[in-house]
Structures are given as structure tokens and as C-alpha cells.
Amino acid sequence: MSLSNKLSDIMSKIIEKCWLIAFSLLMMFYSYSAFAALTCDAGFEKDSFSVADYNKLAPIIASPPSLKVDQIIDGTGNESYLTASNSWALNGSLTPNGTNTYQSTNIAGSQVFQLSQDYANRTSYRTVSYTFKNKFTEEAQPLDKLSLSIYDIDTSIASASQGIRYFSWFDQVSINGFTSTGALVTPIVQSKGSGITSTAPYRQNNVTSAVVCSGLDENCKLSVAFTDPVVRVDVVYGNNPDLNYSSNNPSSQLIHIKFDSYCYKPQPRLTYKKELSDPRKANTDQF
């Protein structure tokens, strides 16, 4: 390789590294901005999951995983009395020996839950539930203005034959919240990729070509917020059932789930103040 080619190769690698660093910093800034932008009502404090909280709730990588229950949430604020649990349900079936995992992972400096599924058919879907309780009373704990983001809502075309497109997968997601009385709360969309539908189930509009994303690509991201306090959040993940799939079933696919922020009301405090009348019995007396 000539000297000029070597220099060109080195410069290309440097530029690539700079782009990766810039992208990581941008994702970290966006995550911080989303949290900083939250405004809680008077008497409430803002909080979000810490890295440790993701690691507590997500199990060791296994297929299938064993989900965590009643994990004490550290949070990132001044106080946390929250416990959270994971549970999930399968509607349909999975491909035997397929990849079906749920784990905590770090992408571009942001901690997320990664859900990977290999469905046996296009109508199967998984529901991952997050349930919140007060660690002192063990009763359901409402979280106000809870917001979360789903990343990697993308598609992949496997082949085309006689004018019919066959997809490897076509992600679709629905998000539901529930109050302490069990009432359904539908979140509002805060932001989304330009090609993602505006209503649930959220998926790419384009069904004529693939939309492939990786990491925390904004094109395949959806952010929602609940206007009412919720004690449970369900993330429903599957495929567009109206399309055709190679081998009659979708291949292994995944999404990333991130809890952006929420508001909580601090626990009541009991303050004890001692007041002794003068003169004191002795300068060294204690109470």
C-alpha cells in the first residue's frame, strides 16, 4: 500500500471514530435532556431508573429468562421508595430453539432493556409488564407523568416472488398503562421517527422496502408519556399480521425499552424537635 493510501486509510478510521464518539455524546445528551425537560407538579419530585435498576430488573441472559419481582429501585433522584417487578405473557407460540431473551444492556451510553423474540407465526406477540409498588406499604404505587421510549422498531425484507414481498420481520409495538383501579390509560406520543405510525400499534408505514435500524436510531424510535398516574405499564411486541413472512414465520427480532422519567410524591416525614426550658440543670445534661 502506498504512503498516500495509508494516510487516507488512517484518516478514514479517525473520521469514523469521531462520528461514533459524536453519536454517543448526542444520545447521552438527548437522554439527559428528556429527563431534564420533565416538569413535575408542586409537591412531586422527578426521577428515572438508574443503571443499577435496569440490571436488577433484567435477568441473567437465558432463554427463556426468569423475570425479577419486587426489586427496590434506586432511582436517580434524592429519594426512592419504589419497588418494581417484571412479568410477561405470550400470546401464540415461539420458534423451538429460537432466541428469546430479555436483558439489560448499554447502547451508546444509554442503559436499556433489550427484548429479543423469535415468533413461530405472524400473529404471535409478547407482553412485558412493569408493575410498581410502595416498598413501605407494599401497595400499588402510582407514577405520575411516566414516559418511556421504544427503539429499533424496524423491518427487513427477505425476498420477493411473483409480486409478493416476504419479510423477515416487521416490528409493531403497543403501550398500555393501568391505574390503581385497573382502568386503562393510553399514552400520548411525544416524539417518533418520521416513518412510524401515529397511533397504535406503532410500526413503520413503509411496506414496500425495508427500514433497518440499529442501536438508538431516531428513525425507529417512539417516545410516549402517560397523562394519568399509572401503577403498571405493558409493552406489547409482535409483527404486522397483515404481511407475508419467509418460511411462514418471522425470524429473530428485537426492540429496546427505556424508561425516561416519572414524578413521585415524597413519603410523609415525622420530625422530632427537642425544646428544653432554661435554666438547664447542668451544662452537660443530655436528652
Short mmCIF file of C-alpha atoms in Angstrom, two decimals:
data_model
loop_
_atom_site.label_atom_id
_atom_site.label_comp_id
_atom_site.label_asym_id
_atom_site.label_seq_id
_atom_site.Cartn_x
_atom_site.Cartn_y
_atom_site.Cartn_z
CA MET A 1 0.00 0.00 0.00
CA SER A 2 1.38 3.42 -0.93
CA LEU A 3 2.00 6.10 1.66
CA SER A 4 -0.90 8.18 0.35
CA ASN A 5 -3.24 5.21 0.60
CA LYS A 6 -2.05 4.50 4.15
CA LEU A 7 -2.67 8.12 5.15
CA SER A 8 -6.11 8.01 3.52
CA ASP A 9 -6.94 4.80 5.41
CA ILE A 10 -5.80 6.32 8.72
CA MET A 11 -7.83 9.47 8.12
CA SER A 12 -10.92 7.37 7.30
CA LYS A 13 -10.55 5.46 10.58
CA ILE A 14 -10.11 8.70 12.55
CA ILE A 15 -13.22 10.21 10.97
CA GLU A 16 -15.18 7.02 11.69
CA LYS A 17 -14.07 7.12 15.34
CA CYS A 18 -15.05 10.78 15.62
CA TRP A 19 -18.51 10.04 14.24
CA LEU A 20 -19.00 7.21 16.75
CA ILE A 21 -17.94 9.42 19.65
CA ALA A 22 -20.18 12.26 18.46
CA PHE A 23 -23.15 9.90 18.12
CA SER A 24 -22.63 8.51 21.64
CA LEU A 25 -22.44 12.01 23.11
CA LEU A 26 -25.58 13.02 21.21
CA MET A 27 -27.53 10.05 22.60
CA MET A 28 -26.33 10.78 26.15
CA PHE A 29 -27.32 14.45 25.75
CA TYR A 30 -30.75 13.52 24.42
CA SER A 31 -31.34 11.12 27.32
CA TYR A 32 -30.38 13.81 29.81
CA SER A 33 -32.48 16.44 28.03
CA ALA A 34 -35.58 14.23 28.08
CA PHE A 35 -35.20 13.83 31.83
CA ALA A 36 -34.34 17.49 32.44
CA ALA A 37 -37.37 18.65 30.43
CA LEU A 38 -39.80 16.88 32.76
CA THR A 39 -41.76 19.29 34.96
CA CYS A 40 -43.48 17.75 37.97
CA ASP A 41 -46.46 19.25 39.78
CA ALA A 42 -46.00 21.02 43.13
CA GLY A 43 -45.14 18.56 45.87
CA PHE A 44 -43.73 15.97 43.44
CA GLU A 45 -40.14 15.04 42.61
CA LYS A 46 -38.77 13.78 39.30
CA ASP A 47 -36.85 10.54 38.94
CA SER A 48 -35.83 7.83 36.49
CA PHE A 49 -34.28 4.36 36.54
CA SER A 50 -30.58 4.16 37.32
CA VAL A 51 -28.22 1.77 35.54
CA ALA A 52 -28.38 -0.48 38.60
CA ASP A 53 -32.17 -0.61 38.34
CA TYR A 54 -32.03 -1.95 34.78
CA ASN A 55 -29.57 -4.60 35.93
CA LYS A 56 -31.80 -5.54 38.88
CA LEU A 57 -34.93 -5.99 36.78
CA ALA A 58 -33.35 -7.75 33.82
CA PRO A 59 -32.28 -11.33 34.50
CA ILE A 60 -29.11 -13.10 33.55
CA ILE A 61 -29.11 -13.85 29.83
CA ALA A 62 -31.02 -17.09 29.35
CA SER A 63 -33.66 -18.45 27.02
CA PRO A 64 -36.22 -18.19 28.45
CA PRO A 65 -35.25 -15.76 31.23
CA SER A 66 -36.56 -15.77 34.79
CA LEU A 67 -38.04 -12.35 35.49
CA LYS A 68 -37.37 -10.30 38.63
CA VAL A 69 -40.00 -9.41 41.24
CA ASP A 70 -40.16 -6.63 43.87
CA GLN A 71 -36.78 -5.09 43.13
CA ILE A 72 -36.02 -1.93 45.15
CA ILE A 73 -35.49 0.93 42.69
CA ASP A 74 -32.52 3.20 43.47
CA GLY A 75 -33.58 5.90 41.04
CA THR A 76 -31.51 8.96 40.24
CA GLY A 77 -33.30 11.47 42.50
CA ASN A 78 -32.99 12.31 46.19
CA GLU A 79 -35.31 9.58 47.41
CA SER A 80 -36.91 6.39 46.18
CA TYR A 81 -39.43 4.16 47.92
CA LEU A 82 -40.38 2.30 44.76
CA THR A 83 -40.23 -1.41 44.05
CA ALA A 84 -40.72 -2.73 40.53
CA SER A 85 -41.50 -6.14 39.08
CA ASN A 86 -41.28 -7.67 35.62
CA SER A 87 -43.72 -10.22 34.27
CA TRP A 88 -44.62 -11.34 30.82
CA ALA A 89 -47.18 -13.27 28.83
CA LEU A 90 -47.06 -14.92 25.42
CA ASN A 91 -49.99 -14.92 23.04
CA GLY A 92 -49.25 -17.54 20.41
CA SER A 93 -46.02 -19.50 20.23
CA LEU A 94 -42.27 -19.23 19.76
CA THR A 95 -39.95 -20.99 17.32
CA PRO A 96 -38.38 -24.04 19.01
CA ASN A 97 -34.75 -23.41 19.98
CA GLY A 98 -35.11 -19.77 18.89
CA THR A 99 -33.52 -16.78 20.62
CA ASN A 100 -35.88 -15.49 23.30
CA THR A 101 -34.09 -13.28 25.81
CA TYR A 102 -34.64 -10.21 27.95
CA GLN A 103 -31.63 -8.37 29.34
CA SER A 104 -30.16 -5.08 30.47
CA THR A 105 -27.63 -3.67 28.04
CA ASN A 106 -25.79 -0.41 27.34
CA ILE A 107 -26.10 1.15 23.91
CA ALA A 108 -24.30 4.39 23.02
CA GLY A 109 -24.00 5.29 26.70
CA SER A 110 -27.67 4.63 27.48
CA GLN A 111 -28.94 1.71 29.56
CA VAL A 112 -31.98 -0.10 28.11
CA PHE A 113 -33.96 -3.33 28.36
CA GLN A 114 -33.39 -5.48 25.29
CA LEU A 115 -36.21 -7.86 24.32
CA SER A 116 -35.37 -10.45 21.66
CA GLN A 117 -38.03 -12.84 20.36
CA ASP A 118 -38.36 -15.49 17.66
CA TYR A 119 -42.09 -15.93 16.99
CA ALA A 120 -43.47 -19.08 15.38
CA ASN A 121 -46.01 -17.16 13.30
CA ARG A 122 -47.01 -13.63 12.36
CA THR A 123 -49.87 -13.35 14.87
CA SER A 124 -47.85 -14.24 17.99
CA TYR A 125 -46.83 -11.49 20.37
CA ARG A 126 -45.20 -10.95 23.77
CA THR A 127 -46.44 -8.63 26.54
CA VAL A 128 -43.81 -7.38 29.00
CA SER A 129 -45.33 -5.80 32.13
CA TYR A 130 -43.73 -3.41 34.64
CA THR A 131 -45.59 -3.17 37.97
CA PHE A 132 -44.84 -0.59 40.67
CA LYS A 133 -45.39 -0.80 44.44
CA ASN A 134 -44.55 1.20 47.55
CA LYS A 135 -41.79 -0.62 49.42
CA PHE A 136 -43.17 0.50 52.81
CA THR A 137 -46.86 -0.27 52.36
CA GLU A 138 -46.44 -2.90 49.60
CA GLU A 139 -49.46 -1.34 47.89
CA ALA A 140 -49.64 -0.27 44.26
CA GLN A 141 -47.65 2.95 43.76
CA PRO A 142 -48.87 5.38 41.07
CA LEU A 143 -46.18 7.13 38.99
CA ASP A 144 -47.16 10.48 37.52
CA LYS A 145 -46.17 11.67 34.02
CA LEU A 146 -44.30 8.46 33.31
CA SER A 147 -42.58 8.48 29.92
CA LEU A 148 -40.71 5.76 28.08
CA SER A 149 -39.13 5.15 24.70
CA ILE A 150 -39.02 2.13 22.40
CA TYR A 151 -36.09 1.84 19.98
CA ASP A 152 -35.40 -0.32 16.93
CA ILE A 153 -38.95 -0.53 15.57
CA ASP A 154 -37.80 -1.62 12.12
CA THR A 155 -38.44 -4.06 9.25
CA SER A 156 -36.49 -6.40 6.99
CA ILE A 157 -37.43 -7.84 3.60
CA ALA A 158 -36.32 -11.43 2.97
CA SER A 159 -37.35 -11.87 -0.65
CA ALA A 160 -39.93 -11.11 -3.33
CA SER A 161 -41.68 -13.60 -5.60
CA GLN A 162 -44.40 -13.04 -8.19
CA GLY A 163 -45.02 -9.55 -6.89
CA ILE A 164 -45.33 -10.66 -3.24
CA ARG A 165 -42.87 -9.35 -0.65
CA TYR A 166 -41.79 -11.66 2.13
CA PHE A 167 -40.45 -10.04 5.27
CA SER A 168 -38.00 -11.43 7.80
CA TRP A 169 -39.77 -9.35 10.45
CA PHE A 170 -41.96 -6.25 10.71
CA ASP A 171 -41.88 -4.89 14.27
CA GLN A 172 -45.01 -3.46 15.85
CA VAL A 173 -45.49 -2.19 19.41
CA SER A 174 -48.41 -1.12 21.61
CA ILE A 175 -48.01 0.52 25.04
CA ASN A 176 -50.72 0.50 27.70
CA GLY A 177 -50.87 1.87 31.23
CA PHE A 178 -53.16 0.98 34.11
CA THR A 179 -54.31 2.95 37.16
CA SER A 180 -54.56 1.57 40.69
CA THR A 181 -58.21 0.70 39.95
CA GLY A 182 -57.27 -1.20 36.78
CA ALA A 183 -58.51 1.46 34.37
CA LEU A 184 -56.72 1.54 31.01
CA VAL A 185 -54.59 4.63 30.25
CA THR A 186 -53.50 5.21 26.67
CA PRO A 187 -50.29 7.27 26.41
CA ILE A 188 -49.76 10.24 24.13
CA VAL A 189 -46.97 10.28 21.55
CA GLN A 190 -44.22 12.75 22.44
CA SER A 191 -41.94 12.03 19.50
CA LYS A 192 -41.39 9.36 16.87
CA GLY A 193 -39.46 8.52 13.76
CA SER A 194 -40.95 10.20 10.68
CA GLY A 195 -41.93 6.86 9.16
CA ILE A 196 -43.65 5.40 12.24
CA THR A 197 -47.43 5.35 12.53
CA SER A 198 -49.09 7.97 14.76
CA THR A 199 -51.40 5.52 16.53
CA ALA A 200 -51.05 2.04 18.00
CA PRO A 201 -49.95 -0.45 17.00
CA TYR A 202 -46.83 1.60 16.28
CA ARG A 203 -44.85 0.36 13.30
CA GLN A 204 -43.23 1.58 10.11
CA ASN A 205 -45.63 2.88 7.44
CA ASN A 206 -43.43 1.71 4.57
CA VAL A 207 -44.37 -1.80 3.40
CA THR A 208 -42.61 -1.68 0.01
CA SER A 209 -38.99 -1.60 1.22
CA ALA A 210 -37.04 -2.44 4.35
CA VAL A 211 -36.44 0.06 7.16
CA VAL A 212 -33.48 -1.30 9.08
CA CYS A 213 -32.11 0.45 12.18
CA SER A 214 -29.56 -0.37 14.83
CA GLY A 215 -28.85 0.97 18.30
CA LEU A 216 -30.78 4.10 19.24
CA ASP A 217 -31.56 5.32 15.73
CA GLU A 218 -34.14 8.13 15.87
CA ASN A 219 -35.82 6.84 12.69
CA CYS A 220 -37.01 3.74 14.54
CA LYS A 221 -37.79 5.35 17.89
CA LEU A 222 -41.08 6.05 19.64
CA SER A 223 -41.47 8.09 22.86
CA VAL A 224 -44.75 8.23 24.80
CA ALA A 225 -45.99 9.70 28.09
CA PHE A 226 -48.98 8.98 30.34
CA THR A 227 -51.17 11.91 31.34
CA ASP A 228 -52.64 9.95 34.28
CA PRO A 229 -50.72 8.23 37.11
CA VAL A 230 -50.12 4.54 36.36
CA VAL A 231 -49.15 1.58 38.52
CA ARG A 232 -48.45 -0.78 35.61
CA VAL A 233 -47.12 -0.45 32.07
CA ASP A 234 -47.49 -3.11 29.37
CA VAL A 235 -45.30 -3.20 26.27
CA VAL A 236 -46.87 -5.46 23.62
CA TYR A 237 -44.41 -6.58 20.94
CA GLY A 238 -45.07 -8.53 17.76
CA ASN A 239 -45.29 -8.23 13.97
CA ASN A 240 -47.63 -6.67 11.42
CA PRO A 241 -50.05 -9.60 10.93
CA ASP A 242 -51.21 -8.37 7.51
CA LEU A 243 -47.90 -9.13 5.76
CA ASN A 244 -46.19 -12.28 4.45
CA TYR A 245 -43.08 -13.71 6.10
CA SER A 246 -40.35 -16.01 4.86
CA SER A 247 -40.80 -19.65 5.98
CA ASN A 248 -44.28 -18.54 7.13
CA ASN A 249 -42.87 -17.09 10.36
CA PRO A 250 -40.79 -14.04 11.36
CA SER A 251 -37.12 -14.52 12.16
CA SER A 252 -35.45 -13.46 15.41
CA GLN A 253 -36.14 -9.77 16.14
CA LEU A 254 -35.63 -7.29 18.98
CA ILE A 255 -36.54 -3.91 20.46
CA HIS A 256 -35.04 -1.73 23.21
CA ILE A 257 -37.13 -0.31 26.06
CA LYS A 258 -36.04 2.72 28.08
CA PHE A 259 -37.84 4.43 30.98
CA ASP A 260 -37.13 8.13 30.52
CA SER A 261 -38.66 9.79 33.60
CA TYR A 262 -41.55 9.97 36.05
CA CYS A 263 -42.77 12.01 39.03
CA TYR A 264 -43.40 10.75 42.55
CA LYS A 265 -44.72 12.25 45.77
CA PRO A 266 -42.20 12.07 48.65
CA GLN A 267 -43.12 9.94 51.64
CA PRO A 268 -44.53 11.73 54.74
CA ARG A 269 -41.91 12.71 57.30
CA LEU A 270 -42.06 12.75 61.12
CA THR A 271 -39.82 15.46 62.57
CA TYR A 272 -38.90 15.45 66.27
CA LYS A 273 -37.66 18.64 67.87
CA LYS A 274 -36.49 18.91 71.47
CA GLU A 275 -37.08 22.10 73.45
CA LEU A 276 -35.70 22.36 76.99
CA SER A 277 -36.64 25.15 79.36
CA ASP A 278 -33.97 27.39 80.92
CA PRO A 279 -32.08 27.25 83.06
CA ARG A 280 -30.74 23.81 82.24
CA LYS A 281 -29.98 21.58 85.17
CA ALA A 282 -26.35 21.28 84.08
CA ASN A 283 -24.32 22.32 81.10
CA THR A 284 -23.57 18.67 80.43
CA ASP A 285 -27.13 17.33 80.56
CA GLN A 286 -28.37 15.39 77.58
CA PHE A 287 -31.76 14.38 76.26
#
